[in-house]
PDB file of C-alpha atoms in Angstrom:
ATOM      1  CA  UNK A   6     174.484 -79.358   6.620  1.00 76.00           C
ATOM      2  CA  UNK A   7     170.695 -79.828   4.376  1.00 80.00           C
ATOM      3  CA  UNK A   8     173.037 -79.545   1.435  1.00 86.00           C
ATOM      4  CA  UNK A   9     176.187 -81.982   2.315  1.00 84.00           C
ATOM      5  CA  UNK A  10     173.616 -84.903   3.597  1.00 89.00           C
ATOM      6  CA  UNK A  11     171.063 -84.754   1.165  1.00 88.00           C
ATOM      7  CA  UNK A  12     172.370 -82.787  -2.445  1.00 91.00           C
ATOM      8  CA  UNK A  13     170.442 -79.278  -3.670  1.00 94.00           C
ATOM      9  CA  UNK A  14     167.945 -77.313  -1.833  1.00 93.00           C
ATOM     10  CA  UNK A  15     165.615 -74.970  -2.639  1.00 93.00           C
ATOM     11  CA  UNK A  16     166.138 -71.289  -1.772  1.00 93.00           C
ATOM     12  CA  UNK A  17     164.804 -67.910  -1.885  1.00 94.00           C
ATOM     13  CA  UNK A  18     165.777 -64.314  -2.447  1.00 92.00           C
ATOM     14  CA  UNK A  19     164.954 -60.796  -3.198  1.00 95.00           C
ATOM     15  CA  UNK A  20     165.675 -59.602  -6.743  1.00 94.00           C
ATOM     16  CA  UNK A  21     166.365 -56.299  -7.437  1.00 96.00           C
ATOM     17  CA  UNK A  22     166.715 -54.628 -11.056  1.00 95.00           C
ATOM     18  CA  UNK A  23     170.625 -54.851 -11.404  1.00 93.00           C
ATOM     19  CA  UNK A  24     170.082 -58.520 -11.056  1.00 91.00           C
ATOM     20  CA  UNK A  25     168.608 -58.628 -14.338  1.00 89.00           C
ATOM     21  CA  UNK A  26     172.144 -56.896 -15.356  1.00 89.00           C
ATOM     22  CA  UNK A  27     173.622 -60.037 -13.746  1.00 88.00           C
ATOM     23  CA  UNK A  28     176.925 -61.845 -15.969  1.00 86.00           C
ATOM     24  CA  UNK A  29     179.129 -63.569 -14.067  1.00 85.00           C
ATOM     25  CA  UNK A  30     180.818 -64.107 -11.161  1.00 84.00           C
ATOM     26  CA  UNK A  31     179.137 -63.194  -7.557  1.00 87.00           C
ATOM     27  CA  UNK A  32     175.980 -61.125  -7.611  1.00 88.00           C
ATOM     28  CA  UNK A  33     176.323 -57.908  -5.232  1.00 87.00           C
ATOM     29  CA  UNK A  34     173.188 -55.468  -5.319  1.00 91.00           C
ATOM     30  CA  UNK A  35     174.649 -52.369  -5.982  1.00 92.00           C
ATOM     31  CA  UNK A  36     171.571 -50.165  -7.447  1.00 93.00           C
ATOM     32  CA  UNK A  37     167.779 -50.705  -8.339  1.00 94.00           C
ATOM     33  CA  UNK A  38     164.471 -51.189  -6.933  1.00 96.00           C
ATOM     34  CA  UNK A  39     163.013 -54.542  -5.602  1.00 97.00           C
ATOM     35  CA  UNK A  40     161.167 -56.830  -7.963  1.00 96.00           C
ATOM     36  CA  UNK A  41     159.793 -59.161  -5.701  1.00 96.00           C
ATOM     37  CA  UNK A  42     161.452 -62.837  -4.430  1.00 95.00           C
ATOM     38  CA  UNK A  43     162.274 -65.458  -6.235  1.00 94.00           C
ATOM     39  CA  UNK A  44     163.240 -69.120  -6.157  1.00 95.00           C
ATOM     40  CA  UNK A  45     166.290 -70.834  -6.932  1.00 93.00           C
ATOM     41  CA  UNK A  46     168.139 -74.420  -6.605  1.00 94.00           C
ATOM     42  CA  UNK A  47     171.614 -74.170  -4.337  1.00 94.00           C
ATOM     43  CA  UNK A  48     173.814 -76.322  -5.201  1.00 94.00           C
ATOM     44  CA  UNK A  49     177.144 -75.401  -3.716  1.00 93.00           C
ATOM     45  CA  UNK A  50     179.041 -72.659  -1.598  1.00 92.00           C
ATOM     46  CA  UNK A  51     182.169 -71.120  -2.012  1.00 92.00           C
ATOM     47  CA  UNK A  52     184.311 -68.189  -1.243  1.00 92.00           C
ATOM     48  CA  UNK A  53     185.970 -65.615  -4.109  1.00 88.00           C
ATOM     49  CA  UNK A  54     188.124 -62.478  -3.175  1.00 88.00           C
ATOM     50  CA  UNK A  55     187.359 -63.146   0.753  1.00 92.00           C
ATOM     51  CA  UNK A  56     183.872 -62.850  -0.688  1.00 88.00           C
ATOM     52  CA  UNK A  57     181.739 -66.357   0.527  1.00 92.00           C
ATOM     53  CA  UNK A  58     179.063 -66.921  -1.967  1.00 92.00           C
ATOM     54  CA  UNK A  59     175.880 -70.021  -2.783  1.00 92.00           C
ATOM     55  CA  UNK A  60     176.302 -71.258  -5.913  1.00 92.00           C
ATOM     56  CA  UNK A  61     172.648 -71.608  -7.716  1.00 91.00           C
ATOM     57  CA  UNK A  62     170.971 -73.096 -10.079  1.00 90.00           C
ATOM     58  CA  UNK A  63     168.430 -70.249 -11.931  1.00 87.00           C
ATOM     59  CA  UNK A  64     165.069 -71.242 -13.688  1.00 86.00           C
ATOM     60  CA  UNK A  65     165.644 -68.425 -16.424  1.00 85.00           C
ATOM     61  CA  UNK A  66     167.182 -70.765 -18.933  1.00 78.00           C
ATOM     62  CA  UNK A  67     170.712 -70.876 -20.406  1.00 78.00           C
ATOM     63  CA  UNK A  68     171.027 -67.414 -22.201  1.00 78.00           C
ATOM     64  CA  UNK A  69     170.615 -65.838 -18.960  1.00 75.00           C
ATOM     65  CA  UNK A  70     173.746 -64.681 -16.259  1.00 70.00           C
TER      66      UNK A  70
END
């Protein structure tokens, strides 16, 4: 509801090494250790392949995901 009334929020989560691996598409940990948390903008929700998913907004620049 934050999100619909009042636009992006901040969020956290855990970050594990395959998420440095990351593309495209919806992150799934698969394999790797934990790295530690880390802060992100959401922006949006969806769902893909019965899949629901937060679309973000990453602070590690364009070249990245």
């Amino acid at each position: 509801k934050e999100l619909m009334k009042h636009g992006p929020v901040e969020a956290a989560l855990t970050v594990y090494s395959d998420f440095l691996q990351y593309k495209s598409g919806v992150y799934h940990h698969v394999a790797g250790d934990e790295l530690g948390g880390h802060a992100v903008k959401l922006i949006g929700w969806g769902v893909e392949n019965k899949v629901p998913y937060w679309l973000v907004v990453n602070s590690w620049g364009t070249t990245w995901g």
